[in-house]
Amino acid sequence: MIQTGTTEDCLMRSENYPGAELAGRISSDTIIRRDEPLSKRTTLRVGGPADLYIEPASEEDLAIVAGFCAEHKVPVFVLGRGSNVLVKDGGFRGVAICLAQPCFSRIEIAGEHLHCGAGAKLKTVAAEASRHELTELEFLEGIPGSVGGALRMNAGAMGGAIYDVVDSVRMMDWSGRVQERSAGEMNTGYRSCAMLKTHIALSAVFRGRRGKREEIERRMKEFSRKRWESQPAAPSAGCIFKNPGQVPAGKLIDELGLKGTRVGGAYVSAEHGNFLVNDGTATAQDVLELIGTIQRRVLLERGIKLETEVEIVGE
Ligand code: EPU
């Protein structure tokens, strides 16, 4: 769909721009926008625009976009719900693909399994599991992202990790070829999944177990309460650092008295040391400088190298 407005008009008029050629190859239901601000599509709410932003309307269109980017060597990244991404202020010189159209967000129940599109929210997966009296997926309630993003990051919360409850993943490579792999074949590590560095997740089969609705609801409420008690509600990218082996990053930052440390509009949350919060005026540069300040202090005082958990993209 080439929507009305300057961006799309511009895309169609500027025939030399690669987007114009791409628009001619895909269905009219696929959304393409030029110079799309990514700050409004990430939970941290910072960062510049993507040259092209595309929401494919089908797997066929996604395959065309993937093939086009590979053929033209255009940098690409797949944006989920933007809860674990830090886009730099200069934006992204390439294509941001987002599986936000309904065809990628379906959730279908089959016995004790849930077939979930990559664009579905984890919160919705948890709610659907609960509605169908399936337990062991309650912890997904607290992960503020999409199925695709969580698969890519091997996200976890409340002692659970996503691949503990996933049977298989359908994914597409950059030539548009689709394949399905078992969770064991996804080559996962702490907050990483090697397979999804070279493939786009399309959907996953989650495995629940018959449970009692009241018990499931009680667990979900308990997880939600714990989260609200220990994590800030203000805009952030969740935990900014991976937990180093020795001690949780948030505890470490707290112990060093770094809560409240500020660079411009970004500061360390008072609720949780591993959350950097945007007060509404932060730039990506503020956040990056704050990350650097924390990393230097932690290295100097504890000899620990903190690595970022968020994906940093752009220039
Ligand atoms: N702690 C402090 N001070 C702080 C923060 C934490 O002393 O400012 C202590 C806590 O009291 C607790 C320990 O550190 O004893 C661990 O804290 P928490 O239970 O909050 O867990 P975490 O390891 O900091 C992880 C995930 C979170 C997830 C929570 C809840 C990582 C990097 N983070 O945090 O995931 O929500 O567990 O299960 O693994 C995310 O990945 O973006 C994220 C938010």
Short mmCIF file of C-alpha atoms and ligand atoms in Angstrom, two decimals:
data_model
loop_
_atom_site.label_atom_id
_atom_site.label_comp_id
_atom_site.label_asym_id
_atom_site.label_seq_id
_atom_site.Cartn_x
_atom_site.Cartn_y
_atom_site.Cartn_z
CA MET A 1 0.00 0.00 0.00
CA ILE A 2 1.53 3.29 -1.02
CA GLN A 3 -0.18 5.48 1.52
CA THR A 4 -1.11 9.06 0.87
CA GLY A 5 1.26 11.70 2.16
CA THR A 6 4.58 13.13 1.22
CA THR A 7 6.72 10.13 2.07
CA GLU A 8 5.04 7.69 -0.26
CA ASP A 9 4.50 10.27 -2.99
CA CYS A 10 8.19 10.95 -2.83
CA LEU A 11 8.98 7.25 -3.00
CA MET A 12 6.94 6.88 -6.16
CA ARG A 13 8.27 10.00 -7.84
CA SER A 14 11.97 9.43 -7.22
CA GLU A 15 12.46 6.71 -9.78
CA ASN A 16 16.18 6.35 -9.11
CA TYR A 17 15.56 5.42 -5.52
CA PRO A 18 15.65 1.61 -4.96
CA GLY A 19 12.34 1.78 -3.10
CA ALA A 20 10.55 2.76 -6.28
CA GLU A 21 11.70 -0.41 -8.01
CA LEU A 22 10.80 -2.50 -4.98
CA ALA A 23 7.32 -0.97 -4.77
CA GLY A 24 6.71 -2.15 -8.32
CA ARG A 25 7.46 -5.77 -7.40
CA ILE A 26 5.28 -6.24 -4.32
CA SER A 27 1.54 -6.25 -3.65
CA SER A 28 -0.24 -2.99 -2.98
CA ASP A 29 -1.06 -4.12 0.59
CA THR A 30 2.57 -3.97 1.68
CA ILE A 31 3.32 -0.70 3.43
CA ILE A 32 6.46 1.17 2.40
CA ARG A 33 7.51 4.46 3.91
CA ARG A 34 10.58 6.54 3.33
CA ASP A 35 12.51 8.28 6.13
CA GLU A 36 10.37 6.67 8.82
CA PRO A 37 11.30 7.93 12.32
CA LEU A 38 12.28 4.87 14.36
CA SER A 39 12.08 6.73 17.68
CA LYS A 40 8.30 6.21 17.67
CA ARG A 41 8.78 2.49 16.98
CA THR A 42 11.14 1.72 19.86
CA THR A 43 10.27 1.66 23.55
CA LEU A 44 13.31 3.81 24.41
CA ARG A 45 11.91 6.48 22.05
CA VAL A 46 15.23 7.72 20.67
CA GLY A 47 16.96 7.50 17.29
CA GLY A 48 16.74 8.77 13.73
CA PRO A 49 14.83 7.54 10.67
CA ALA A 50 15.19 4.42 8.52
CA ASP A 51 15.71 5.14 4.83
CA LEU A 52 12.93 2.67 4.07
CA TYR A 53 10.44 1.12 6.45
CA ILE A 54 8.48 -1.87 5.16
CA GLU A 55 5.57 -3.85 6.62
CA PRO A 56 5.09 -6.80 4.26
CA ALA A 57 1.50 -7.95 3.70
CA SER A 58 2.44 -11.61 3.14
CA GLU A 59 5.31 -14.08 3.26
CA GLU A 60 5.52 -13.75 -0.53
CA ASP A 61 6.11 -10.01 -0.25
CA LEU A 62 8.59 -10.52 2.58
CA ALA A 63 10.53 -12.93 0.34
CA ILE A 64 10.61 -10.33 -2.43
CA VAL A 65 11.86 -7.64 -0.02
CA ALA A 66 14.50 -10.00 1.42
CA GLY A 67 15.67 -11.00 -2.05
CA PHE A 68 15.74 -7.38 -3.20
CA CYS A 69 17.88 -6.31 -0.25
CA ALA A 70 20.28 -9.22 -0.76
CA GLU A 71 20.52 -8.52 -4.50
CA HIS A 72 21.19 -4.78 -3.99
CA LYS A 73 23.34 -5.33 -0.88
CA VAL A 74 21.08 -2.98 1.07
CA PRO A 75 21.60 -3.18 4.86
CA VAL A 76 18.48 -4.57 6.56
CA PHE A 77 17.26 -5.15 10.05
CA VAL A 78 14.07 -6.68 11.33
CA LEU A 79 12.27 -4.57 13.88
CA GLY A 80 9.94 -6.32 16.32
CA ARG A 81 8.13 -4.23 18.90
CA GLY A 82 11.31 -2.20 19.38
CA SER A 83 11.70 -3.12 23.04
CA ASN A 84 15.33 -4.19 22.83
CA VAL A 85 16.73 -1.83 20.22
CA LEU A 86 18.76 1.36 20.46
CA VAL A 87 18.68 3.26 17.17
CA LYS A 88 21.42 5.87 16.84
CA ASP A 89 20.49 9.51 16.16
CA GLY A 90 21.65 9.43 12.54
CA GLY A 91 19.11 6.72 11.77
CA PHE A 92 19.52 3.62 9.63
CA ARG A 93 20.82 3.74 6.06
CA GLY A 94 18.89 0.78 4.75
CA VAL A 95 15.61 -1.06 5.15
CA ALA A 96 13.81 -1.73 8.44
CA ILE A 97 11.35 -4.61 8.03
CA CYS A 98 8.54 -4.92 10.56
CA LEU A 99 6.16 -7.90 10.65
CA ALA A 100 3.34 -5.78 12.05
CA GLN A 101 0.59 -6.72 9.60
CA PRO A 102 -2.10 -9.11 10.93
CA CYS A 103 -0.99 -12.08 8.78
CA PHE A 104 2.19 -12.30 10.87
CA SER A 105 0.47 -11.94 14.27
CA ARG A 106 -1.93 -14.90 14.27
CA ILE A 107 -2.17 -17.22 17.25
CA GLU A 108 -3.82 -20.61 16.70
CA ILE A 109 -4.35 -23.23 19.38
CA ALA A 110 -3.92 -26.93 18.57
CA GLY A 111 -4.29 -29.11 21.65
CA GLU A 112 -1.47 -28.11 24.01
CA HIS A 113 0.37 -26.20 21.30
CA LEU A 114 0.12 -22.56 20.22
CA HIS A 115 1.13 -21.64 16.67
CA CYS A 116 2.20 -17.99 16.94
CA GLY A 117 3.24 -15.53 14.25
CA ALA A 118 6.49 -13.63 14.75
CA GLY A 119 4.62 -10.34 15.00
CA ALA A 120 2.38 -11.47 17.89
CA LYS A 121 3.01 -9.87 21.28
CA LEU A 122 4.35 -12.23 23.95
CA LYS A 123 1.80 -10.76 26.33
CA THR A 124 -0.95 -11.93 23.95
CA VAL A 125 0.61 -15.40 23.70
CA ALA A 126 0.56 -15.63 27.52
CA ALA A 127 -3.05 -14.40 27.64
CA GLU A 128 -4.19 -16.88 24.96
CA ALA A 129 -2.44 -19.75 26.76
CA SER A 130 -4.20 -18.75 29.96
CA ARG A 131 -7.58 -18.49 28.18
CA HIS A 132 -7.12 -22.06 26.94
CA GLU A 133 -5.96 -23.29 30.36
CA LEU A 134 -2.39 -24.00 29.25
CA THR A 135 0.30 -23.48 31.85
CA GLU A 136 4.12 -22.92 31.75
CA LEU A 137 3.85 -19.88 29.47
CA GLU A 138 2.93 -17.41 32.23
CA PHE A 139 6.42 -15.83 32.31
CA LEU A 140 5.96 -14.55 28.75
CA GLU A 141 3.52 -12.00 30.18
CA GLY A 142 6.42 -9.88 31.43
CA ILE A 143 8.52 -9.72 28.28
CA PRO A 144 7.57 -6.54 26.43
CA GLY A 145 8.25 -7.69 22.88
CA SER A 146 7.12 -9.71 19.89
CA VAL A 147 7.55 -13.44 19.36
CA GLY A 148 10.13 -12.78 16.62
CA GLY A 149 12.23 -10.40 18.72
CA ALA A 150 12.15 -12.74 21.70
CA LEU A 151 13.21 -15.73 19.56
CA ARG A 152 16.06 -13.73 18.13
CA MET A 153 17.23 -12.54 21.56
CA ASN A 154 16.44 -15.79 23.39
CA ALA A 155 14.52 -13.59 25.81
CA GLY A 156 13.69 -14.65 29.33
CA ALA A 157 12.08 -13.51 32.57
CA MET A 158 11.06 -14.89 35.95
CA GLY A 159 13.41 -17.84 35.60
CA GLY A 160 11.99 -18.94 32.22
CA ALA A 161 13.57 -18.62 28.78
CA ILE A 162 11.66 -18.69 25.53
CA TYR A 163 13.34 -21.74 23.99
CA ASP A 164 12.32 -23.77 27.07
CA VAL A 165 8.74 -23.57 25.79
CA VAL A 166 9.25 -23.53 22.01
CA ASP A 167 9.09 -26.74 19.96
CA SER A 168 9.97 -25.36 16.54
CA VAL A 169 10.56 -22.17 14.56
CA ARG A 170 9.64 -21.37 10.94
CA MET A 171 12.03 -18.93 9.34
CA MET A 172 13.08 -17.40 6.03
CA ASP A 173 16.59 -16.83 4.74
CA TRP A 174 17.60 -13.80 2.67
CA SER A 175 16.91 -15.63 -0.56
CA GLY A 176 13.28 -16.09 0.54
CA ARG A 177 13.57 -19.83 1.26
CA VAL A 178 11.40 -20.99 4.19
CA GLN A 179 12.33 -23.81 6.55
CA GLU A 180 11.25 -25.14 9.93
CA ARG A 181 13.73 -26.18 12.63
CA SER A 182 13.30 -27.68 16.07
CA ALA A 183 14.23 -25.46 19.04
CA GLY A 184 17.29 -27.65 19.61
CA GLU A 185 18.58 -26.80 16.14
CA MET A 186 18.36 -23.03 16.63
CA ASN A 187 21.84 -22.76 18.14
CA THR A 188 20.90 -20.65 21.14
CA GLY A 189 23.00 -19.13 23.90
CA TYR A 190 22.41 -16.62 26.69
CA ARG A 191 20.41 -13.83 25.02
CA SER A 192 21.40 -15.03 21.55
CA CYS A 193 20.22 -17.25 18.71
CA ALA A 194 22.75 -17.84 15.93
CA MET A 195 20.14 -19.09 13.41
CA LEU A 196 18.19 -15.82 13.59
CA LYS A 197 21.27 -13.78 12.74
CA THR A 198 20.95 -15.14 9.20
CA HIS A 199 17.20 -15.84 9.07
CA ILE A 200 13.97 -13.95 9.73
CA ALA A 201 11.66 -15.70 12.21
CA LEU A 202 8.16 -16.14 10.75
CA SER A 203 6.40 -18.11 13.47
CA ALA A 204 6.95 -20.55 16.32
CA VAL A 205 5.13 -23.44 17.94
CA PHE A 206 4.91 -22.96 21.71
CA ARG A 207 4.28 -25.90 23.99
CA GLY A 208 2.01 -25.56 27.02
CA ARG A 209 0.64 -28.09 29.46
CA ARG A 210 -2.93 -28.49 30.73
CA GLY A 211 -3.37 -26.48 33.90
CA LYS A 212 -5.99 -24.89 36.12
CA ARG A 213 -7.13 -21.47 35.01
CA GLU A 214 -7.16 -19.96 38.55
CA GLU A 215 -3.62 -21.22 39.12
CA ILE A 216 -2.40 -19.82 35.78
CA GLU A 217 -4.03 -16.45 36.46
CA ARG A 218 -2.56 -16.35 39.95
CA ARG A 219 0.95 -16.95 38.59
CA MET A 220 0.54 -14.30 35.91
CA LYS A 221 -0.66 -11.76 38.47
CA GLU A 222 2.26 -12.61 40.74
CA PHE A 223 4.81 -12.16 37.90
CA SER A 224 3.18 -8.89 36.90
CA ARG A 225 3.24 -7.63 40.50
CA LYS A 226 6.95 -8.52 40.86
CA ARG A 227 7.75 -6.73 37.63
CA TRP A 228 5.87 -3.54 38.53
CA GLU A 229 7.55 -3.52 41.93
CA SER A 230 11.08 -3.86 40.59
CA GLN A 231 11.05 -2.24 37.13
CA PRO A 232 10.32 1.31 35.94
CA ALA A 233 7.22 2.12 33.86
CA ALA A 234 8.95 5.05 32.08
CA PRO A 235 10.35 4.58 28.52
CA SER A 236 13.35 2.22 28.48
CA ALA A 237 14.74 -0.70 26.49
CA GLY A 238 14.33 -3.16 29.36
CA CYS A 239 17.62 -4.41 30.73
CA ILE A 240 20.35 -2.56 28.89
CA PHE A 241 23.20 -4.95 29.86
CA LYS A 242 23.49 -8.72 29.84
CA ASN A 243 23.98 -10.18 33.29
CA PRO A 244 27.67 -11.01 33.67
CA GLY A 245 28.26 -14.43 35.25
CA GLN A 246 29.23 -13.21 38.71
CA VAL A 247 26.39 -10.88 39.75
CA PRO A 248 23.27 -9.41 38.06
CA ALA A 249 24.13 -6.18 36.21
CA GLY A 250 21.36 -4.25 37.99
CA LYS A 251 22.68 -5.25 41.42
CA LEU A 252 26.22 -4.31 40.39
CA ILE A 253 25.18 -0.87 39.13
CA ASP A 254 23.11 -0.37 42.29
CA GLU A 255 26.02 -1.37 44.58
CA LEU A 256 28.30 1.13 42.85
CA GLY A 257 25.80 3.90 43.62
CA LEU A 258 25.14 4.64 39.97
CA LYS A 259 21.34 4.86 40.21
CA GLY A 260 20.25 8.36 39.18
CA THR A 261 23.41 8.99 37.12
CA ARG A 262 22.36 11.14 34.20
CA VAL A 263 23.58 12.16 30.75
CA GLY A 264 21.25 14.70 29.13
CA GLY A 265 17.75 13.21 29.15
CA ALA A 266 18.86 9.65 29.99
CA TYR A 267 19.33 8.41 33.54
CA VAL A 268 19.75 5.18 35.51
CA SER A 269 16.40 4.14 36.94
CA ALA A 270 15.94 4.38 40.71
CA GLU A 271 13.82 1.21 40.61
CA HIS A 272 16.28 -1.05 38.77
CA GLY A 273 19.96 -0.39 38.03
CA ASN A 274 19.91 -2.21 34.68
CA PHE A 275 17.25 0.09 33.19
CA LEU A 276 18.21 3.36 31.50
CA VAL A 277 15.22 5.64 31.27
CA ASN A 278 14.38 8.40 28.80
CA ASP A 279 12.86 11.43 30.57
CA GLY A 280 11.30 12.46 27.25
CA THR A 281 14.21 14.59 26.05
CA ALA A 282 16.97 11.96 25.65
CA THR A 283 18.90 11.41 22.44
CA ALA A 284 20.49 8.12 21.46
CA GLN A 285 23.85 9.80 22.10
CA ASP A 286 22.83 10.51 25.72
CA VAL A 287 21.99 6.83 26.20
CA LEU A 288 25.21 5.66 24.53
CA GLU A 289 27.30 8.00 26.71
CA LEU A 290 25.53 6.78 29.82
CA ILE A 291 26.21 3.17 28.78
CA GLY A 292 29.90 4.06 28.35
CA THR A 293 30.06 5.80 31.75
CA ILE A 294 28.60 2.74 33.50
CA GLN A 295 30.84 0.30 31.62
CA ARG A 296 33.97 2.28 32.57
CA ARG A 297 33.02 2.52 36.27
CA VAL A 298 32.14 -1.18 36.51
CA LEU A 299 35.38 -2.18 34.81
CA LEU A 300 37.45 0.16 36.95
CA GLU A 301 35.89 -0.72 40.30
CA ARG A 302 34.93 -4.37 39.84
CA GLY A 303 37.03 -5.53 36.89
CA ILE A 304 33.85 -6.71 35.08
CA LYS A 305 33.17 -5.98 31.40
CA LEU A 306 29.46 -5.27 30.98
CA GLU A 307 28.11 -6.09 27.52
CA THR A 308 24.99 -4.47 26.15
CA GLU A 309 21.94 -6.67 25.76
CA VAL A 310 20.13 -4.21 23.48
CA GLU A 311 20.80 -4.31 19.78
CA ILE A 312 22.45 -1.06 18.69
CA VAL A 313 21.70 -0.10 15.09
CA GLY A 314 22.26 2.85 12.79
CA GLU A 315 24.79 5.63 12.62
N1 EPU B 1 18.91 -5.92 42.20
C1 EPU B 1 19.41 -4.95 43.03
N2 EPU B 1 19.33 -3.65 42.60
C2 EPU B 1 18.79 -3.31 41.41
C3 EPU B 1 18.28 -4.32 40.57
C4 EPU B 1 18.37 -5.62 40.98
O1 EPU B 1 19.92 -5.22 44.10
O2 EPU B 1 18.74 -2.11 41.10
C5 EPU B 1 18.97 -7.31 42.65
C6 EPU B 1 17.59 -7.89 42.89
O3 EPU B 1 17.11 -7.60 44.18
C7 EPU B 1 17.81 -9.37 42.66
C8 EPU B 1 18.91 -9.40 41.61
O4 EPU B 1 19.53 -8.13 41.63
O5 EPU B 1 18.31 -9.95 43.82
C9 EPU B 1 18.38 -9.69 40.20
O6 EPU B 1 17.41 -8.72 39.86
P1 EPU B 1 16.10 -9.08 39.04
O7 EPU B 1 15.34 -10.14 39.75
O8 EPU B 1 15.40 -7.82 38.71
O9 EPU B 1 16.65 -9.78 37.74
P2 EPU B 1 17.68 -9.27 36.65
O10 EPU B 1 18.69 -10.34 36.51
O11 EPU B 1 18.17 -7.90 36.92
C10 EPU B 1 16.38 -10.43 34.70
C11 EPU B 1 16.19 -10.13 33.25
C12 EPU B 1 15.00 -9.20 33.06
C13 EPU B 1 13.74 -9.82 33.68
C14 EPU B 1 14.02 -10.04 35.16
C15 EPU B 1 12.86 -10.63 35.91
C16 EPU B 1 18.45 -10.05 32.24
C17 EPU B 1 19.55 -9.20 31.76
N3 EPU B 1 17.38 -9.42 32.76
O12 EPU B 1 16.75 -9.20 35.35
O13 EPU B 1 14.79 -9.08 31.69
O14 EPU B 1 12.61 -8.99 33.50
O15 EPU B 1 15.17 -10.94 35.27
O16 EPU B 1 12.79 -11.99 35.75
O17 EPU B 1 18.52 -11.27 32.15
C18 EPU B 1 15.37 -7.75 29.82
O18 EPU B 1 16.03 -8.74 29.47
O19 EPU B 1 15.26 -6.72 29.15
C19 EPU B 1 14.73 -7.81 31.12
C20 EPU B 1 14.16 -6.77 31.67
#
